[in-house]
Short mmCIF file of C-alpha atoms in Angstrom, two decimals:
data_model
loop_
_atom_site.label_atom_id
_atom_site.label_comp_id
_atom_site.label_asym_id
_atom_site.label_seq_id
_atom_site.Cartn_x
_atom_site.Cartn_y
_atom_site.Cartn_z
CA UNK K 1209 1.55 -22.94 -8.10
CA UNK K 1210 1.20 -19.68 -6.55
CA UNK K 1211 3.74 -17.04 -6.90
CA UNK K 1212 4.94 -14.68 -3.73
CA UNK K 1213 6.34 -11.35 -4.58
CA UNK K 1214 8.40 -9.40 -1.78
CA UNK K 1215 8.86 -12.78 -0.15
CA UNK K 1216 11.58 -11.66 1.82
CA UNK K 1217 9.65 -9.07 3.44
CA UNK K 1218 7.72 -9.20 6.72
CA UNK K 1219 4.33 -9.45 5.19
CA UNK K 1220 5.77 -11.89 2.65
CA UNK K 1221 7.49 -14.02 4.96
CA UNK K 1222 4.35 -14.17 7.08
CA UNK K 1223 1.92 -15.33 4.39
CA UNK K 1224 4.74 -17.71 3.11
CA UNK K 1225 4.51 -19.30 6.50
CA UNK K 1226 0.51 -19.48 6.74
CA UNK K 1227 0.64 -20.83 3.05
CA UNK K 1228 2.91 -23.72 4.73
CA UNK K 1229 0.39 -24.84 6.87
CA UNK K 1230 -1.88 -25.32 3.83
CA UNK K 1231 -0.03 -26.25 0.83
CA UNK K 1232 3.12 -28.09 0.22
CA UNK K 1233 6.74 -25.90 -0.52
CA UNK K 1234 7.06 -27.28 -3.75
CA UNK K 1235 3.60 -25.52 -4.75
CA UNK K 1236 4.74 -22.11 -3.58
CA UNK K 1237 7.16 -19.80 -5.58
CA UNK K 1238 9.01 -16.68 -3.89
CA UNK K 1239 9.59 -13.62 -6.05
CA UNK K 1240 13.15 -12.17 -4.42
CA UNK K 1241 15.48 -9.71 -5.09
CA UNK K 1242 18.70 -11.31 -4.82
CA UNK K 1243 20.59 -15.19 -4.00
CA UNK K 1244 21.10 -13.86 -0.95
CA UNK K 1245 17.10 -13.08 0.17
CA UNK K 1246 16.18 -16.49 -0.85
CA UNK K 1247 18.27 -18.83 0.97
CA UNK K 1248 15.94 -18.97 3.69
CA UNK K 1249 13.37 -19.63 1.49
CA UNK K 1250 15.60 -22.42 -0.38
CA UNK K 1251 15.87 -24.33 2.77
CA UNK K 1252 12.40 -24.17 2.94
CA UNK K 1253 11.49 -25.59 0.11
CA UNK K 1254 9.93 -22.93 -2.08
CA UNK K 1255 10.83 -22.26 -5.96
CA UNK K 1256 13.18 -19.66 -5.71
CA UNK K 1257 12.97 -16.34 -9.00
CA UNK K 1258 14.77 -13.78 -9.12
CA UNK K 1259 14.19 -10.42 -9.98
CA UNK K 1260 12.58 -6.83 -9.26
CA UNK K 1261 9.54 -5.41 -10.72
CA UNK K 1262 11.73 -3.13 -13.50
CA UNK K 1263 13.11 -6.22 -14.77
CA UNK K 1264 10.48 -7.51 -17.70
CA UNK K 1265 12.41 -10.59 -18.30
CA UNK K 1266 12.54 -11.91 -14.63
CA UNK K 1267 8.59 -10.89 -14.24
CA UNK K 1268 8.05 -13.29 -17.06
CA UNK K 1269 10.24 -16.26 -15.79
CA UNK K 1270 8.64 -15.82 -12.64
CA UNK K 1271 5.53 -16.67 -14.19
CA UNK K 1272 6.17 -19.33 -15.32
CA UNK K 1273 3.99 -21.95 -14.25
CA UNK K 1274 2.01 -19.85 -12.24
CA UNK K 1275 -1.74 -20.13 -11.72
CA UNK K 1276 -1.92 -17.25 -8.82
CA UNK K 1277 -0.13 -14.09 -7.41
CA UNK K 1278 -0.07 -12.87 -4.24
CA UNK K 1279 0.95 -9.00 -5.23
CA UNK K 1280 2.65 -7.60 -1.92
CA UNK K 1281 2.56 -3.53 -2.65
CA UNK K 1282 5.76 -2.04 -3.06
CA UNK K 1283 7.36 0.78 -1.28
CA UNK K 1284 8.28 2.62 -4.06
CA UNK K 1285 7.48 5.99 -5.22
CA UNK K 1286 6.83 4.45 -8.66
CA UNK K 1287 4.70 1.84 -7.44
CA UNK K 1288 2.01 2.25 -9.24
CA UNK K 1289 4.65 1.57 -12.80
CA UNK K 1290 5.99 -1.89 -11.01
CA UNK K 1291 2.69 -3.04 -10.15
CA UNK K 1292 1.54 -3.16 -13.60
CA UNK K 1293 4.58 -4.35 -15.00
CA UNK K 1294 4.00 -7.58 -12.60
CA UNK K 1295 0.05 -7.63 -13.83
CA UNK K 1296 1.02 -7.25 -17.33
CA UNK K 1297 3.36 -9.82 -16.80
CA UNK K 1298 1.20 -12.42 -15.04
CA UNK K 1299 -1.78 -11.68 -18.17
CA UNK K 1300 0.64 -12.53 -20.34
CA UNK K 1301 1.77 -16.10 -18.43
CA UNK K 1302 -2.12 -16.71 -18.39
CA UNK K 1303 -2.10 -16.61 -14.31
CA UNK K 1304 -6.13 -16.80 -12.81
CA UNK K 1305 -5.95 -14.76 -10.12
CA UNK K 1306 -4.06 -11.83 -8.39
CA UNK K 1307 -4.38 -10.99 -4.54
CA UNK K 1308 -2.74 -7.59 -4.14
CA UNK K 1309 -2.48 -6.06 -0.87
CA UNK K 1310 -3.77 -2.72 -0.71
CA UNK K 1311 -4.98 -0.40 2.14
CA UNK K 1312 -8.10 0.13 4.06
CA UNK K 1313 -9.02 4.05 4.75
CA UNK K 1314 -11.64 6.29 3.73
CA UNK K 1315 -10.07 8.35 0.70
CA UNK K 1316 -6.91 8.43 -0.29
CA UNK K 1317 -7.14 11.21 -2.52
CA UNK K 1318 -7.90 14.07 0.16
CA UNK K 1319 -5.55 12.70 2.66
CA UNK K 1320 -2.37 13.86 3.80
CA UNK K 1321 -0.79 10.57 2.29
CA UNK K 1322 -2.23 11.11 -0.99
CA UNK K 1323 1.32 10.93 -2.64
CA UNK K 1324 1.97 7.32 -1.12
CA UNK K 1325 -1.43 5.80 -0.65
CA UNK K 1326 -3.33 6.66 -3.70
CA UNK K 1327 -1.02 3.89 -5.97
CA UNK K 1328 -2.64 1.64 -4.13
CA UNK K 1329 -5.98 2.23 -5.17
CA UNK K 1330 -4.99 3.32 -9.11
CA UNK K 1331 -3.48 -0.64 -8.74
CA UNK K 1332 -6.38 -2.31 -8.09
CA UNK K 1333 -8.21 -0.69 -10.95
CA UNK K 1334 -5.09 -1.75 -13.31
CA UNK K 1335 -5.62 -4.91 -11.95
CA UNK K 1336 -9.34 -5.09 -12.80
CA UNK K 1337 -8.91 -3.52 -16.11
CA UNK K 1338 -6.29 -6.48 -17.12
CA UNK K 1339 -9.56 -9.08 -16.88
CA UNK K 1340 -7.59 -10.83 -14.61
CA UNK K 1341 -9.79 -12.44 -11.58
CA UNK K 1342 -8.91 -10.49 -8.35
CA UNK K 1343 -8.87 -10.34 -4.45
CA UNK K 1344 -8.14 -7.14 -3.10
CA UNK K 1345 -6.69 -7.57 0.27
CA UNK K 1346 -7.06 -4.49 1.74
CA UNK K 1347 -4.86 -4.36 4.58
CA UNK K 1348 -5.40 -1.65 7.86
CA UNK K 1349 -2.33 -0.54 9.58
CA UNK K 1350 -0.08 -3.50 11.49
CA UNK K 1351 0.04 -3.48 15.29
CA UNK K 1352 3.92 -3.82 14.35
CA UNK K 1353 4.07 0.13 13.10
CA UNK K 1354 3.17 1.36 16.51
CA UNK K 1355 6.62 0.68 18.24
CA UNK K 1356 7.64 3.00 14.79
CA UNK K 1357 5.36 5.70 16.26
CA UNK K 1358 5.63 6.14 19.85
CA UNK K 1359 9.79 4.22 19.99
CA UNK K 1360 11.01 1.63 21.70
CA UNK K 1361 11.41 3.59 25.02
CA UNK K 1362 7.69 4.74 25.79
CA UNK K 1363 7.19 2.84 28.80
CA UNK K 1364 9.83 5.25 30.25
CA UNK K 1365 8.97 8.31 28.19
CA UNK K 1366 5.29 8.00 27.67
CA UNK K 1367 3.66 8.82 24.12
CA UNK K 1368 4.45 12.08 22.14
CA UNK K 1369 2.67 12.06 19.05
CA UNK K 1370 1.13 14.82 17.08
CA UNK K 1371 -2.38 12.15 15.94
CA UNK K 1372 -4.68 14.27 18.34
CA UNK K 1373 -8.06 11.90 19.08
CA UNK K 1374 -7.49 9.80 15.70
CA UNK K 1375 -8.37 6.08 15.89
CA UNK K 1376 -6.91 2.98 14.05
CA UNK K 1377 -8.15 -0.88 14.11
CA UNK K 1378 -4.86 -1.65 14.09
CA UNK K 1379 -4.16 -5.72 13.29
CA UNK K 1380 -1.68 -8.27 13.73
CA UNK K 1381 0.44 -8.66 10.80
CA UNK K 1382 -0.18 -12.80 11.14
CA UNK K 1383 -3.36 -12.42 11.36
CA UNK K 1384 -3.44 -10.65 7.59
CA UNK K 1385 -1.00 -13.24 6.94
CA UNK K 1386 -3.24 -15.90 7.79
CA UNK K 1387 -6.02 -14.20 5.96
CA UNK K 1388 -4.47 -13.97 2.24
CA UNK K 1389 -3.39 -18.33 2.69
CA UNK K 1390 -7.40 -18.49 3.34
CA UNK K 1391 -8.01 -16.63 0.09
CA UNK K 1392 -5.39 -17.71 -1.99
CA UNK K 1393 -6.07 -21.58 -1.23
CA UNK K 1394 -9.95 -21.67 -1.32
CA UNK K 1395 -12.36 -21.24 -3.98
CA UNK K 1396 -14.93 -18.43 -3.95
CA UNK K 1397 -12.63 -15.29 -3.52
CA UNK K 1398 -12.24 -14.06 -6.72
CA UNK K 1399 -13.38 -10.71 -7.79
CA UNK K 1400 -13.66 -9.88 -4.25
CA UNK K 1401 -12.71 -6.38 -2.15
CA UNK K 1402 -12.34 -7.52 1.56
CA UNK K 1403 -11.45 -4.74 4.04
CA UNK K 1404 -8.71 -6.47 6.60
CA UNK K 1405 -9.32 -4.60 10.17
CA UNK K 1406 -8.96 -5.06 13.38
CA UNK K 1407 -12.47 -4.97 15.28
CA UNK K 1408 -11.89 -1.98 17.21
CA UNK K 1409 -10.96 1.52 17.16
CA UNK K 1410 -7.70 2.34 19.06
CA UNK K 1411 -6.42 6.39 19.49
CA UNK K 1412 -2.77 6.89 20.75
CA UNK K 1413 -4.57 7.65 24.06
CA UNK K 1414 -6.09 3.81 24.00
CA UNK K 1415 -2.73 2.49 23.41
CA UNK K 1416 -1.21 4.34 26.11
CA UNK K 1417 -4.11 3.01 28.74
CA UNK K 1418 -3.38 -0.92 27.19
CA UNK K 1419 0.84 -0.11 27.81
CA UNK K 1420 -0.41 0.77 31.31
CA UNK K 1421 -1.89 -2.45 32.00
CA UNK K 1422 1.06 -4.53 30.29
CA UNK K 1423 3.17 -2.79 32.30
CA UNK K 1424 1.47 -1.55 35.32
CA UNK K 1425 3.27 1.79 35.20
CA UNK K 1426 1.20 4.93 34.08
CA UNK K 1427 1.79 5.76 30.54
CA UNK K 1428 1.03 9.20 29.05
CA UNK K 1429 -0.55 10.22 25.75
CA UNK K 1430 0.58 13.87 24.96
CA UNK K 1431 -0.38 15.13 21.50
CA UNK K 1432 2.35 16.89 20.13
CA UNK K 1433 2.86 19.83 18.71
CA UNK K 1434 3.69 19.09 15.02
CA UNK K 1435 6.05 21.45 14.46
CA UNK K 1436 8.05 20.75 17.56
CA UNK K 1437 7.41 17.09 16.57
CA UNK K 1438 9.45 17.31 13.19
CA UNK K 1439 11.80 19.19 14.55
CA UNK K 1440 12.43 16.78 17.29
CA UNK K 1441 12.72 13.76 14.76
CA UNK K 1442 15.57 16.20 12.58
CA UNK K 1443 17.45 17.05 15.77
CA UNK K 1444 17.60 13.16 16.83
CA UNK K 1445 18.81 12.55 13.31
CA UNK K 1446 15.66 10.98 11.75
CA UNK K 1447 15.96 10.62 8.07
CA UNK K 1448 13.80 12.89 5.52
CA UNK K 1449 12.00 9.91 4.06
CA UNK K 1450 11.47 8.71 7.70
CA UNK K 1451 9.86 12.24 9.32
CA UNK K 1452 8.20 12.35 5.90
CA UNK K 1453 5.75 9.19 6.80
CA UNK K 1454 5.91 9.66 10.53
CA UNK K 1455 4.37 12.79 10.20
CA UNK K 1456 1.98 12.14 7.04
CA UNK K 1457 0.38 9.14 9.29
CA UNK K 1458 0.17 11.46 12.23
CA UNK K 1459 -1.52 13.93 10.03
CA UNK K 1460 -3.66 11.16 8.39
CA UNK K 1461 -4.18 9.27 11.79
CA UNK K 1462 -5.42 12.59 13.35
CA UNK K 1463 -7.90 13.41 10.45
CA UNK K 1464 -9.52 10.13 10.90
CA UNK K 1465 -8.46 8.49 7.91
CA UNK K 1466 -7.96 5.06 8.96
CA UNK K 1467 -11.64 4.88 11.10
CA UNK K 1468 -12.81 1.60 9.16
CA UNK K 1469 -13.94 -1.11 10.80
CA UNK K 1470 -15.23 -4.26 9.42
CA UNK K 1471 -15.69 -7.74 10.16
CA UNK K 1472 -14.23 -9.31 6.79
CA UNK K 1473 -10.79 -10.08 8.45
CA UNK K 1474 -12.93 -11.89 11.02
CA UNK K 1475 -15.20 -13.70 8.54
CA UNK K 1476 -12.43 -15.30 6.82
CA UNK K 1477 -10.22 -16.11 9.52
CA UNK K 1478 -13.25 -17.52 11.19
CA UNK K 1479 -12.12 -16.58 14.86
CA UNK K 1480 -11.61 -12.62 16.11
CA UNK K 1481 -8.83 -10.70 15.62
CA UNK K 1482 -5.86 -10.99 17.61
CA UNK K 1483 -6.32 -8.17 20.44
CA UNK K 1484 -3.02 -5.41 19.94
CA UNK K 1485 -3.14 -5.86 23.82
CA UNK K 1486 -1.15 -9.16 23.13
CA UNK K 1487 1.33 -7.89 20.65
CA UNK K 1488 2.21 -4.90 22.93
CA UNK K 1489 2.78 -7.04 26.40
CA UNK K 1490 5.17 -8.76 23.85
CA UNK K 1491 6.96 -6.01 22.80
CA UNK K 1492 7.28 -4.16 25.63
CA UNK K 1493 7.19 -6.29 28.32
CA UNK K 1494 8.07 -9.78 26.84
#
């Protein structure tokens, strides 16, 4: 049986529904917060636990019966804590393998998202020092965080964002989705780092030229000012926590942190990428 944590989630809920395609309900498990997050998952069939990743006694039911664990990071600021209280908890249930999904960039620890994405990284080698088989799943930024970037409204305001020339392969959140069901239901993945990109480089100016040819109005890419940018976000009442990672990503975007490209997300998908062309026309255009 394999285990699902953050099933309720976007990216869980997505790999939940590639897994379906694959593997019957009754051999998939969803890790949830509450009654209430599951019964979508209940009428889909799927073992239902309940818990968080602070409660030691619910990580251990979960794993009960377990053989794999698809790890889905946390949000947390103590992330790096709940992750190993699920791996501890899945070495002591005995479970084979553990796909955690991580992040692809070039080095978290000189980048102006150190504080959020280095966890990632100190996971996977808690992982590996458990002896537990691994995937690492490292996961480039979705397609679905742009409209979180530039808003809802940039076909009528055009793009002001302070990411300068930065590029990102941005990829479709199904597309990962699909990606980890391929892992987790085939032999010959374990112990493995794969690098999940898109197959090309995209700068804020890129994505304005592809919401010009979705739309066929002419879309502007101004760099912002960051200063003027933050103080934008507080005056539209923004949240702390969300100008905090708007502008760390912007920082992190424009110092090229993100500039990875590989062709493992196409290797195990067997087919290319989903072009972000496609997810944009639906977004903004329909």
């Amino acid at each position: 049986m394999i285990l699902i944590t953050g099933a309720a989630g976007n990216l869980g809920s997505a790999i939940i529904n590639s897994l379906l395609k694959k593997v019957p309900a009754n051999q998939l498990a969803a890790f949830v917060r509450s009654e209430q997050k599951a019964d979508q998952l209940k009428k889909l069939g799927l073992n239902i636990r309940i818990g968080d990743y602070n409660d030691i006694a619910s990580l251990d039911n979960a794993m009960k019966g377990i053989e794999k664990v698809i790890l889905i990071s946390g949000m947390s600021m103590e992330r790096l804590k709940e992750h190993a209280n699920v791996v501890d908890a899945a070495k002591r249930a005995g479970v084979k393998q553990i796909a955690y999904t991580g992040v692809t960039m070039k080095d978290a620890a000189v980048s102006p998202l150190k504080a959020l994405m280095e966890s990632h990284f100190q996971t996977e080698d808690y992982i590996k020092a458990s002896g537990i088989p691994y995937t690492f799943l490292r996961n480039t930024l979705y397609a679905e965080v742009i409209p979180f970037y530039i808003g809802d409204q940039a076909l009528n305001t055009g793009i002001h964002y302070p990411a300068g020339a930065g590029k990102v392969p941005y990829v479709y959140r199904p597309d990962l989705a699909d990606a980890a069901a391929v892992v987790m239901t085939n032999k010959g993945h374990e112990n493995k780092t794969y690098q999940l990109t898109g197959d090309q480089l995209y700068s804020f100016a890129d994505v304005a030229g592809l919401l010009s040819e979705v739309s066929g109005k002419h879309i502007a890419y101004t760099d912002a000012d960051p200063v003027a940018f933050e103080k934008h976000m507080k005056e539209i009442g923004v949240p702390e926590i969300g100008i905090m990672i708007s502008t760390g990503f912007a920082a992190a975007i424009k110092q090229g942190d993100f500039e990875v490209v590989t062709t493992d997300l196409e290797r195990i998908l067997g087919r290319k990428p989903t072009p972000i062309k496609q997810y944009l026309k639906a977004h903004y255009v329909g």
